[in-house]
Short mmCIF file of N, CA and C in Angstrom, two decimals:
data_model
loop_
_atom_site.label_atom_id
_atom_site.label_comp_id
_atom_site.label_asym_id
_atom_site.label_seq_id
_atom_site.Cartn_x
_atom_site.Cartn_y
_atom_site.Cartn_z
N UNK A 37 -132.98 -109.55 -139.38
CA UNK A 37 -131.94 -110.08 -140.24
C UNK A 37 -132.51 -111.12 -141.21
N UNK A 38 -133.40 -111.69 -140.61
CA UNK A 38 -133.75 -113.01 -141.40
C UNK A 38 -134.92 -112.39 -142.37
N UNK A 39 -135.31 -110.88 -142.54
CA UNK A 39 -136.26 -110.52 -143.34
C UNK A 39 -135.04 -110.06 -144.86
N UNK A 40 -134.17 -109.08 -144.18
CA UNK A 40 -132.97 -108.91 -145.06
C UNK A 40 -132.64 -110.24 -145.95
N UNK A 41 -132.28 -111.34 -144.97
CA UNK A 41 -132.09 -112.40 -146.35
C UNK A 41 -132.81 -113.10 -147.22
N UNK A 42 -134.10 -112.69 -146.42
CA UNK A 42 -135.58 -113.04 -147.77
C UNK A 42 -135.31 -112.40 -148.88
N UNK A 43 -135.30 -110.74 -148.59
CA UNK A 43 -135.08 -110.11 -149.77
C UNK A 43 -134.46 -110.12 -150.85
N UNK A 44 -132.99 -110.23 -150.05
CA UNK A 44 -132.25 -110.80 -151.12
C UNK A 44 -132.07 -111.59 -151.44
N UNK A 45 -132.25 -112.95 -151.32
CA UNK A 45 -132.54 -114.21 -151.87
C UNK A 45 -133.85 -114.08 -153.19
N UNK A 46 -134.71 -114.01 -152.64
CA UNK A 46 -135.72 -113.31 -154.01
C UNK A 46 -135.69 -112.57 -154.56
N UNK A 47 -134.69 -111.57 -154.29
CA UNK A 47 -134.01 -110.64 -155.35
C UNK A 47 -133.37 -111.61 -156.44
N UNK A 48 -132.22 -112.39 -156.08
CA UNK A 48 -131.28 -113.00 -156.77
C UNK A 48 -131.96 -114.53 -157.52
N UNK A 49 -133.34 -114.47 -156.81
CA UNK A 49 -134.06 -115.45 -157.63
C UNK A 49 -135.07 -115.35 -158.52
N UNK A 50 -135.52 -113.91 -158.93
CA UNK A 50 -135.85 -113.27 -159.72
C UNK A 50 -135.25 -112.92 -160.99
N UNK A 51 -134.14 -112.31 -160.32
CA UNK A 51 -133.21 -111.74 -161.59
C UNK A 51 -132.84 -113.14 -162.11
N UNK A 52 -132.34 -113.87 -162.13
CA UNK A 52 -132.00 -115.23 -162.41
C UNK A 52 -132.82 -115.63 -163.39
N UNK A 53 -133.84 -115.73 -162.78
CA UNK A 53 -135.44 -116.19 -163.58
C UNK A 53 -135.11 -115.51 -164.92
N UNK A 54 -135.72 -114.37 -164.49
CA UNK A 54 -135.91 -113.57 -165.75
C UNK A 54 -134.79 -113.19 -166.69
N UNK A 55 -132.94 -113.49 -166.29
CA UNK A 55 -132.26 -113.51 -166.87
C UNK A 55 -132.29 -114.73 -167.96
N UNK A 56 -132.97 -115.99 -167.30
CA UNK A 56 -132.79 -117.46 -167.67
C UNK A 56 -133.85 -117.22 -169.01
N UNK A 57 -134.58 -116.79 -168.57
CA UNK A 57 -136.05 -116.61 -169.95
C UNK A 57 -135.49 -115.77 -170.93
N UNK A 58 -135.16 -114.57 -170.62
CA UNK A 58 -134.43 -113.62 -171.34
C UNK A 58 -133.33 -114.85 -172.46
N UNK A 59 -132.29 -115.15 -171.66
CA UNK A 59 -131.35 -116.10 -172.56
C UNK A 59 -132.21 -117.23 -173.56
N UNK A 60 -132.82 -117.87 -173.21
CA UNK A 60 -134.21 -118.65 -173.45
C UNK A 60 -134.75 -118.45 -174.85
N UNK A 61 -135.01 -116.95 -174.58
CA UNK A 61 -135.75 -115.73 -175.64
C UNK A 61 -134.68 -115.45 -177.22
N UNK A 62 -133.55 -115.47 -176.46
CA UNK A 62 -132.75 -114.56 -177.33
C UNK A 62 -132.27 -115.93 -178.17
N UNK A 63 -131.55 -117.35 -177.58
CA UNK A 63 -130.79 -118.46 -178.37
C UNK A 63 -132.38 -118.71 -179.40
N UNK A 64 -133.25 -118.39 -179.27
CA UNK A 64 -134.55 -118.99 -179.70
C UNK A 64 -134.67 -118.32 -181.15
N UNK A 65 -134.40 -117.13 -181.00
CA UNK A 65 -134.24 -116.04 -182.22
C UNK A 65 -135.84 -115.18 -181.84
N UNK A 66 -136.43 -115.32 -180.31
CA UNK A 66 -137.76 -114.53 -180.37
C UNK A 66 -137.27 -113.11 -180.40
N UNK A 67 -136.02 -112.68 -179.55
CA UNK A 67 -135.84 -111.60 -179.15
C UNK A 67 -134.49 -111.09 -180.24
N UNK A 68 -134.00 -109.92 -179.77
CA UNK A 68 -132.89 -109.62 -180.07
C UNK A 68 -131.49 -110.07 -179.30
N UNK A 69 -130.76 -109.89 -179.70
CA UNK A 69 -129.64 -110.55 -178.66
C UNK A 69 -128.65 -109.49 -177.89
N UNK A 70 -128.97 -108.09 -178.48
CA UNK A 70 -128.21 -106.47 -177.95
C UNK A 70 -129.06 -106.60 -177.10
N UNK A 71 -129.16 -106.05 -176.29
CA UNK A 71 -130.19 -105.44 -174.68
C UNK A 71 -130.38 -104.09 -175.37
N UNK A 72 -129.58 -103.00 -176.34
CA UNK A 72 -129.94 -102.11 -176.50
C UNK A 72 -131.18 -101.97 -177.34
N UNK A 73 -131.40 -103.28 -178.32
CA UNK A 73 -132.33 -103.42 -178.84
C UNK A 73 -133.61 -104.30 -178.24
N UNK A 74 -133.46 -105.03 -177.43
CA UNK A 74 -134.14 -106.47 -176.53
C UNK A 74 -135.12 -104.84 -176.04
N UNK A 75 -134.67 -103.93 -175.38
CA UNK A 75 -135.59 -103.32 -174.52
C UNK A 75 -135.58 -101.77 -174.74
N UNK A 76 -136.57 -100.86 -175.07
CA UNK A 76 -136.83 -99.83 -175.39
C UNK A 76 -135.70 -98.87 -175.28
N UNK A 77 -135.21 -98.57 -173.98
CA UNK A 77 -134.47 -97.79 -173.68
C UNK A 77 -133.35 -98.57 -173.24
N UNK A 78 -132.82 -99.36 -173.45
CA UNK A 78 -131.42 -100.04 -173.94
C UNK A 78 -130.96 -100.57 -171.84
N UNK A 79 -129.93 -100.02 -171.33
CA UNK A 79 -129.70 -100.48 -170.09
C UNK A 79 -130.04 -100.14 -169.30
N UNK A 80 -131.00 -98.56 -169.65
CA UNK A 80 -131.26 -97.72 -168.50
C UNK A 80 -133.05 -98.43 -167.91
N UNK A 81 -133.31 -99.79 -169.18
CA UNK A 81 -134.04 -100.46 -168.44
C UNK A 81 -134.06 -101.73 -167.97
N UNK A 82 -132.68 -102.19 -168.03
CA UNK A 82 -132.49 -102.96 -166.79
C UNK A 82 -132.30 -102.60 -165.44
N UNK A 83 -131.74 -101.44 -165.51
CA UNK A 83 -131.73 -100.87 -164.19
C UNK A 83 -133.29 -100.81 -163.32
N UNK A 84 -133.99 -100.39 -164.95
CA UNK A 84 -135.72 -100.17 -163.80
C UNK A 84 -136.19 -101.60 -163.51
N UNK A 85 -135.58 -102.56 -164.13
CA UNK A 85 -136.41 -103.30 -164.20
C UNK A 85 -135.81 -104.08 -162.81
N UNK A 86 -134.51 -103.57 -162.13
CA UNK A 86 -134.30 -104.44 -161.42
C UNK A 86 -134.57 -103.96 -160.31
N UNK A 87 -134.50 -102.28 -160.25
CA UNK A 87 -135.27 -101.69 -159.02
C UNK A 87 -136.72 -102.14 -158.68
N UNK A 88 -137.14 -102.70 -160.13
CA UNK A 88 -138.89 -103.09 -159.65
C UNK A 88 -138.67 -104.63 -159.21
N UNK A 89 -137.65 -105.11 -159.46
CA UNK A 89 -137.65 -106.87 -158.68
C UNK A 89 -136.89 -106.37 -157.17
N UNK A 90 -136.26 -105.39 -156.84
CA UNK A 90 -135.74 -105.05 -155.61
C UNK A 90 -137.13 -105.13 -154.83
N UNK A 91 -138.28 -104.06 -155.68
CA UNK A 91 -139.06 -103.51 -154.73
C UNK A 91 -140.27 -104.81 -154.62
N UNK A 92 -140.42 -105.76 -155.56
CA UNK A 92 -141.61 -107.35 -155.34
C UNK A 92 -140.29 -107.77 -154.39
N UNK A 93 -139.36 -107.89 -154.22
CA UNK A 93 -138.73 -108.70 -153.11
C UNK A 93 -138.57 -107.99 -152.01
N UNK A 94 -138.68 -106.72 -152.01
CA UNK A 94 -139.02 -106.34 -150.73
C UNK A 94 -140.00 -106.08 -149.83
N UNK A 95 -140.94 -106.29 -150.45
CA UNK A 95 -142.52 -106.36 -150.13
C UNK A 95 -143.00 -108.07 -149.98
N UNK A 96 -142.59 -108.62 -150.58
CA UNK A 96 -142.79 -109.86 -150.74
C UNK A 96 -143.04 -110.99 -149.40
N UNK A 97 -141.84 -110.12 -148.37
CA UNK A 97 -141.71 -111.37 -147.56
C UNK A 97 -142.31 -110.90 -146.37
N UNK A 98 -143.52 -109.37 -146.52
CA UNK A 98 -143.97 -109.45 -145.10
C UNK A 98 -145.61 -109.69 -145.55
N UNK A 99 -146.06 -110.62 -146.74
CA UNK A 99 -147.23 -110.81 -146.81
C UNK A 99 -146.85 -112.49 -147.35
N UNK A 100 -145.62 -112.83 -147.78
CA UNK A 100 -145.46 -114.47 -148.23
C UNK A 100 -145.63 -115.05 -146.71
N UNK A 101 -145.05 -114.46 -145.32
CA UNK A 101 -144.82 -115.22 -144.51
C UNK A 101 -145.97 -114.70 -143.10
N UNK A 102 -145.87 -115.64 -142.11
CA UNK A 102 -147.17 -114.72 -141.05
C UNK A 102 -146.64 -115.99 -139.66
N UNK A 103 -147.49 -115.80 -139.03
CA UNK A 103 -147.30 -116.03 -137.26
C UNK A 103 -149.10 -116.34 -137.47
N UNK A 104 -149.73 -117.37 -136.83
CA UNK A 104 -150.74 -117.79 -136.86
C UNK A 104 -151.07 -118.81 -135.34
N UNK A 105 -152.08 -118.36 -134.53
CA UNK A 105 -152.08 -119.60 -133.31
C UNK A 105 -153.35 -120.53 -134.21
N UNK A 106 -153.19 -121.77 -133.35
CA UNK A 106 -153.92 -122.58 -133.32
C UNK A 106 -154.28 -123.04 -131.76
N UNK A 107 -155.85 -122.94 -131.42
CA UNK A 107 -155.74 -123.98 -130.41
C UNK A 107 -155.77 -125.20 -130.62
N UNK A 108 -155.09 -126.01 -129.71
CA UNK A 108 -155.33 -127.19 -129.42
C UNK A 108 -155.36 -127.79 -127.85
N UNK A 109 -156.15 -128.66 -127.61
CA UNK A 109 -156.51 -128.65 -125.94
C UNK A 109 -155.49 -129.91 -125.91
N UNK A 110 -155.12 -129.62 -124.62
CA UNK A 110 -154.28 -130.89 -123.54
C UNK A 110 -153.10 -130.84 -123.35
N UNK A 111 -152.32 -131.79 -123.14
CA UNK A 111 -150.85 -132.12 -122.60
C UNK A 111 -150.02 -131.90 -123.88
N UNK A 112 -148.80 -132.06 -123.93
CA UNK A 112 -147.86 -132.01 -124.82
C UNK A 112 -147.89 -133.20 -125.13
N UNK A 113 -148.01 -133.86 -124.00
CA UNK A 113 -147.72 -135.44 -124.27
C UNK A 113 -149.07 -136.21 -125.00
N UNK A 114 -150.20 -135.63 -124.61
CA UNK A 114 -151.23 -136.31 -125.30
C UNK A 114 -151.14 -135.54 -127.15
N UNK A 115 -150.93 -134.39 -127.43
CA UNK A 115 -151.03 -134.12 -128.28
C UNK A 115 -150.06 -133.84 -129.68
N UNK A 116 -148.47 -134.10 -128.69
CA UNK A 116 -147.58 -134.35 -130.23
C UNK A 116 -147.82 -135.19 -131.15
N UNK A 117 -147.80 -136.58 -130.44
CA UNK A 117 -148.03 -138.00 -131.56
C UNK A 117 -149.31 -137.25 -132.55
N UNK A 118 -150.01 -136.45 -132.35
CA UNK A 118 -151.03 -135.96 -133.64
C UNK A 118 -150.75 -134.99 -134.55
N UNK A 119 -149.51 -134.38 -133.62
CA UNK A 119 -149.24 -133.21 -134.80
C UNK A 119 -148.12 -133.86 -135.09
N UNK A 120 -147.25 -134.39 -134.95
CA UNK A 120 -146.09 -135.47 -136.07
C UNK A 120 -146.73 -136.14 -136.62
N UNK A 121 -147.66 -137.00 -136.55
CA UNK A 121 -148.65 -137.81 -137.57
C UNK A 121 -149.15 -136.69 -138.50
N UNK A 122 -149.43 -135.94 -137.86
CA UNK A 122 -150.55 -134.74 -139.08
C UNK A 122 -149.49 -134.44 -139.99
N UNK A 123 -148.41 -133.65 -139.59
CA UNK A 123 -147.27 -133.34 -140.50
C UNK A 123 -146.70 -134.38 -141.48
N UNK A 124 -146.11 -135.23 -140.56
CA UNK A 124 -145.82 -136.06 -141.65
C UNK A 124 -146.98 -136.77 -142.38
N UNK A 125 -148.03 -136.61 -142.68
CA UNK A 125 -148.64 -137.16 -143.75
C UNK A 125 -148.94 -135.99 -144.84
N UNK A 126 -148.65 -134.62 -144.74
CA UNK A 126 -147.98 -133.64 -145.36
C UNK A 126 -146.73 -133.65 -146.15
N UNK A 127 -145.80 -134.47 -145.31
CA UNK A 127 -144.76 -134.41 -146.01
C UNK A 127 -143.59 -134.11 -145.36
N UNK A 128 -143.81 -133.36 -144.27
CA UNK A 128 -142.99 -132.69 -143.02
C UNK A 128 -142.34 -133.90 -142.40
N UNK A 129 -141.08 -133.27 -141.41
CA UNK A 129 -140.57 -134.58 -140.69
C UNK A 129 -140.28 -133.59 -139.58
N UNK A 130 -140.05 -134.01 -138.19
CA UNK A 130 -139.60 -133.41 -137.05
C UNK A 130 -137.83 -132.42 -137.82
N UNK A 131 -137.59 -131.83 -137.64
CA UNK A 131 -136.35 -130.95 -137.86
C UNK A 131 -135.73 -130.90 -136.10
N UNK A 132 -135.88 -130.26 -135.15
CA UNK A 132 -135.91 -130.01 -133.66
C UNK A 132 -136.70 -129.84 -133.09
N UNK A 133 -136.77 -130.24 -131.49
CA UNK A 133 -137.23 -129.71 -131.00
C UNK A 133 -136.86 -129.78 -129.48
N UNK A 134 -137.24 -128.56 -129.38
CA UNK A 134 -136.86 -127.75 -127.90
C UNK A 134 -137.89 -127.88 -127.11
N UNK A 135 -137.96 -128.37 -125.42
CA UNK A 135 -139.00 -128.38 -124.91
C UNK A 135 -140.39 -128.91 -125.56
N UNK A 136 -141.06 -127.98 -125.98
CA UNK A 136 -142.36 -128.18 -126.27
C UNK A 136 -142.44 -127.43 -127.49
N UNK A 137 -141.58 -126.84 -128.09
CA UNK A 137 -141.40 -126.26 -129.72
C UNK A 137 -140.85 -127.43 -130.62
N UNK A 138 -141.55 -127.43 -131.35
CA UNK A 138 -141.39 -127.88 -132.61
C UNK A 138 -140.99 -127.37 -133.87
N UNK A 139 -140.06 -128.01 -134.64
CA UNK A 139 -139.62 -127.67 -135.68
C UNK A 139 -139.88 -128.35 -137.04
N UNK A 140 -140.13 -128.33 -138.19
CA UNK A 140 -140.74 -129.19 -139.40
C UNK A 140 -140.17 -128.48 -140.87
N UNK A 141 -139.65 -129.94 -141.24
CA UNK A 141 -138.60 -129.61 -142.71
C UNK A 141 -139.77 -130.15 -143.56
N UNK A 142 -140.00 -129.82 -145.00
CA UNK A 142 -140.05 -131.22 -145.65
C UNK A 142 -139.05 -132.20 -145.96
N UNK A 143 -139.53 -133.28 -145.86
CA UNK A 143 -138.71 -134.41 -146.51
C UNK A 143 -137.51 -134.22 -147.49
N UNK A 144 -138.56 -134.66 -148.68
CA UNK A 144 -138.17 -134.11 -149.87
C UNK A 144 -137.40 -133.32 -150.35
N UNK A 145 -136.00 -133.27 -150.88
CA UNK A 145 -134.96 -131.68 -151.48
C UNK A 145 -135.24 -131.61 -152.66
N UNK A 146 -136.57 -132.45 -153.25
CA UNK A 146 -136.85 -131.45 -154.48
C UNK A 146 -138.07 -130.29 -154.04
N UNK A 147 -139.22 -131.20 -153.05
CA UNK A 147 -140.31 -129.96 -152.54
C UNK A 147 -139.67 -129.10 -151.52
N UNK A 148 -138.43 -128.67 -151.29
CA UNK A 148 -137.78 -128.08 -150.17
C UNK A 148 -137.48 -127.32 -151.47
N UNK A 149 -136.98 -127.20 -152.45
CA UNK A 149 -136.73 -126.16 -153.56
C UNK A 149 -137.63 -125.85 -154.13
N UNK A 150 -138.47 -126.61 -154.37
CA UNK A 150 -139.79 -126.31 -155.21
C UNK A 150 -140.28 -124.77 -154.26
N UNK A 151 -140.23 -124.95 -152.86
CA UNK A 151 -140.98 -124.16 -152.33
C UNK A 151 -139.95 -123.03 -151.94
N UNK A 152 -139.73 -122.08 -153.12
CA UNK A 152 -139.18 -121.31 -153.07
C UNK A 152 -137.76 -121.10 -151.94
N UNK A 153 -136.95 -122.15 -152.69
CA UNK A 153 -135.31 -121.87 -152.31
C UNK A 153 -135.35 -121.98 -150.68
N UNK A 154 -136.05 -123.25 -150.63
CA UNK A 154 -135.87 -123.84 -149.33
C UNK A 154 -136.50 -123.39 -147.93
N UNK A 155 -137.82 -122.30 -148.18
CA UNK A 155 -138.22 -121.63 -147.32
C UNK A 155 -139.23 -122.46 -146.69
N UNK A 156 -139.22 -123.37 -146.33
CA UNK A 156 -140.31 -124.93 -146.37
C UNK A 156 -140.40 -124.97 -144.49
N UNK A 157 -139.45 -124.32 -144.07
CA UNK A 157 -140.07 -124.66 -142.28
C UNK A 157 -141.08 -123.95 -141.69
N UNK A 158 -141.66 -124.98 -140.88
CA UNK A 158 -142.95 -124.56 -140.16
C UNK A 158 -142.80 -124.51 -138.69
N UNK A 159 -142.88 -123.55 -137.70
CA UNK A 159 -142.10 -123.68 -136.46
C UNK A 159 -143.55 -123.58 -135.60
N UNK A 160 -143.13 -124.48 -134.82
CA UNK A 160 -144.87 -124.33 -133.35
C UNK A 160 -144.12 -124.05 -132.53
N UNK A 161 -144.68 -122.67 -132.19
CA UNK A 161 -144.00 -122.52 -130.62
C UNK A 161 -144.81 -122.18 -129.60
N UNK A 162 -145.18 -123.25 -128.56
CA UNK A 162 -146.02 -123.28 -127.41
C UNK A 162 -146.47 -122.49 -126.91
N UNK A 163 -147.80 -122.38 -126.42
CA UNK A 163 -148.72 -121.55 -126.08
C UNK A 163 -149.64 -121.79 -125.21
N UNK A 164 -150.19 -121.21 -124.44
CA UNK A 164 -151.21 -121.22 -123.00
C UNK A 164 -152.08 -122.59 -123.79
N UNK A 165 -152.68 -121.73 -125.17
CA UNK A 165 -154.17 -122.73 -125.60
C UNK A 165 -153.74 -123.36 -126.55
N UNK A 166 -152.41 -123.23 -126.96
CA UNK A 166 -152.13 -124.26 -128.10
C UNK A 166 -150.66 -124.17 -128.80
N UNK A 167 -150.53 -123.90 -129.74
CA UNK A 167 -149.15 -123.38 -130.70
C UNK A 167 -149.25 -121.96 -131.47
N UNK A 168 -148.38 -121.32 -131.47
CA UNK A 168 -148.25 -120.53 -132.82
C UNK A 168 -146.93 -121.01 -133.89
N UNK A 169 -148.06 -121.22 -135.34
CA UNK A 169 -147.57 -121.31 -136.11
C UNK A 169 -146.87 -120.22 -136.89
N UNK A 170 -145.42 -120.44 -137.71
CA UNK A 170 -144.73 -119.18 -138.23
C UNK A 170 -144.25 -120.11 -139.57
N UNK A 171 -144.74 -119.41 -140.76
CA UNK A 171 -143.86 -120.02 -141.53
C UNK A 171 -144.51 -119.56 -143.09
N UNK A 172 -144.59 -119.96 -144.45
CA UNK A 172 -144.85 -119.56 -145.32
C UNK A 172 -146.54 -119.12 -145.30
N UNK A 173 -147.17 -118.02 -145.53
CA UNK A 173 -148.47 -118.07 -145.06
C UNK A 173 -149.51 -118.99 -145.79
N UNK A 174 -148.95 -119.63 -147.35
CA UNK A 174 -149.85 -120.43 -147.64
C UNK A 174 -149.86 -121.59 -146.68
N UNK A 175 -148.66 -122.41 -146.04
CA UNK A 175 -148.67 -123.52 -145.64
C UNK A 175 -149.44 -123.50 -144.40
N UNK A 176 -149.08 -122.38 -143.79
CA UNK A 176 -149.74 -122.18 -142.03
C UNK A 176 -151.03 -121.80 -142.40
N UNK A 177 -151.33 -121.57 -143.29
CA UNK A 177 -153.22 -121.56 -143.14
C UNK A 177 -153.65 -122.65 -143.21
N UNK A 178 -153.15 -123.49 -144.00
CA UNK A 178 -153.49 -125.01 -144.67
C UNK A 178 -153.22 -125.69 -143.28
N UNK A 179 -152.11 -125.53 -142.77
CA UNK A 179 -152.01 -126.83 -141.37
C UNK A 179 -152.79 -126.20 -140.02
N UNK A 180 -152.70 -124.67 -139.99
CA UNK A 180 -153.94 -124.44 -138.80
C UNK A 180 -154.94 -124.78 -138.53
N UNK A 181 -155.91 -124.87 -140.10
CA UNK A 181 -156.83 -125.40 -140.24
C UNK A 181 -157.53 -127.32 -140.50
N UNK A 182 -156.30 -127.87 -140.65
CA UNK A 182 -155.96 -129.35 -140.83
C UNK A 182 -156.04 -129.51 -139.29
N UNK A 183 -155.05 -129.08 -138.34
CA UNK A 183 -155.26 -129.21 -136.82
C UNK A 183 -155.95 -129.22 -136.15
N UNK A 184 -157.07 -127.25 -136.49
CA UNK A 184 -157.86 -127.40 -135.64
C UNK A 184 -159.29 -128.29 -135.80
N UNK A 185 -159.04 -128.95 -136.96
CA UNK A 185 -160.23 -129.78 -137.54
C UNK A 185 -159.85 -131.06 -137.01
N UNK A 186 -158.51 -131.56 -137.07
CA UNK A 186 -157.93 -132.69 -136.37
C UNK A 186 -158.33 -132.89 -134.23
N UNK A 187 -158.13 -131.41 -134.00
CA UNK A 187 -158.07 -131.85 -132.34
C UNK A 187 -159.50 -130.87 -132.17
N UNK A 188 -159.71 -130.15 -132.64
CA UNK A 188 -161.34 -129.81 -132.12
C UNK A 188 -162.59 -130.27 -133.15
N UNK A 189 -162.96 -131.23 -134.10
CA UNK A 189 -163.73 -131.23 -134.79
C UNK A 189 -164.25 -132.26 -134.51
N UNK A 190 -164.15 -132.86 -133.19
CA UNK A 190 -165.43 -133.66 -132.50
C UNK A 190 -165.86 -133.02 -131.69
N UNK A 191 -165.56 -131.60 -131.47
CA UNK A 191 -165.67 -131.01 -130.12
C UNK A 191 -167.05 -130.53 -130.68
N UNK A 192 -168.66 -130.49 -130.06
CA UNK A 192 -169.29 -129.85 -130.18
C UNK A 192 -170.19 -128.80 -129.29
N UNK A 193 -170.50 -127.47 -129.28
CA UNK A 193 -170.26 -126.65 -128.43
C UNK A 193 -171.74 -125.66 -128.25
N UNK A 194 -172.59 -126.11 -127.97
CA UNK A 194 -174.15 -125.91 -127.67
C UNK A 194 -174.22 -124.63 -126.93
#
């Protein structure tokens, strides 16, 4: 369900876009202001054009987003205070948390929009050797690797 409302959310934030530029285009005097004239074949290419933003938003959200572990060694208790410190000097703040899962907003409701219409949470959910991270795949590469440099990068291994 929650892939369904990716889609269409970046469906409807696409078309938007490109409606907004389009209007943009036309008060400007770059374009024409008919659609029959704005585009070759008049409406029958808005239609393509919106089947091709159907099909980037439907593809979109099983390579924008991913599931990633990290180890990290020890207790829950020895090792949250580092990943709430780590986060929040990111920008993140605790959102929930359950047991030993963690949840992380940004702060910020302008970088919570910035990052594409609020898709900004990062979820750890506990694991034998550490967490798995789930969340936008640029961000979870960036904090997997911030972590495991944070709790294993004194570790040296002969």
């Amino acid at each position: 369900m929650k892939y369904i409302f990716r889609v269409l959310k970046y469906f409807v934030f696409i078309t938007v876009l490109m409606a907004l530029i389009l209007l943009v285009l036309a008060l400007a005097g770059v374009v024409e202001k008919d659609i029959t004239q704005m585009f070759r074949n008049g409406w029958n290419s808005v239609w393509q054009i919106a089947l091709m933003f159907l099909a980037v938003s439907a593809i979109y959200p099983r390579f924008g987003f991913c599931k990633r572990g990290v180890v990290i060694p020890g207790s829950y208790d020895e090792i949250r205070p580092g990943i709430v410190h780590y986060m929040a000097g990111r920008g993140y703040e605790v959102e929930k948390e359950e047991g030993e899962d963690l949840s992380f907003r940004l702060k910020s409701p302008l970088q919570r929009f910035l990052k594409l219409l609020f898709e900004d949470r990062i979820t750890f959910t506990r694991d034998r050797a550490g967490y798995y991270l789930e969340g936008r795949t640029k961000d979870v590469v960036r904090i997997v690797s911030g972590l495991e440099a944070l709790f294993n990068g004194s570790r040296t291994d002969n």
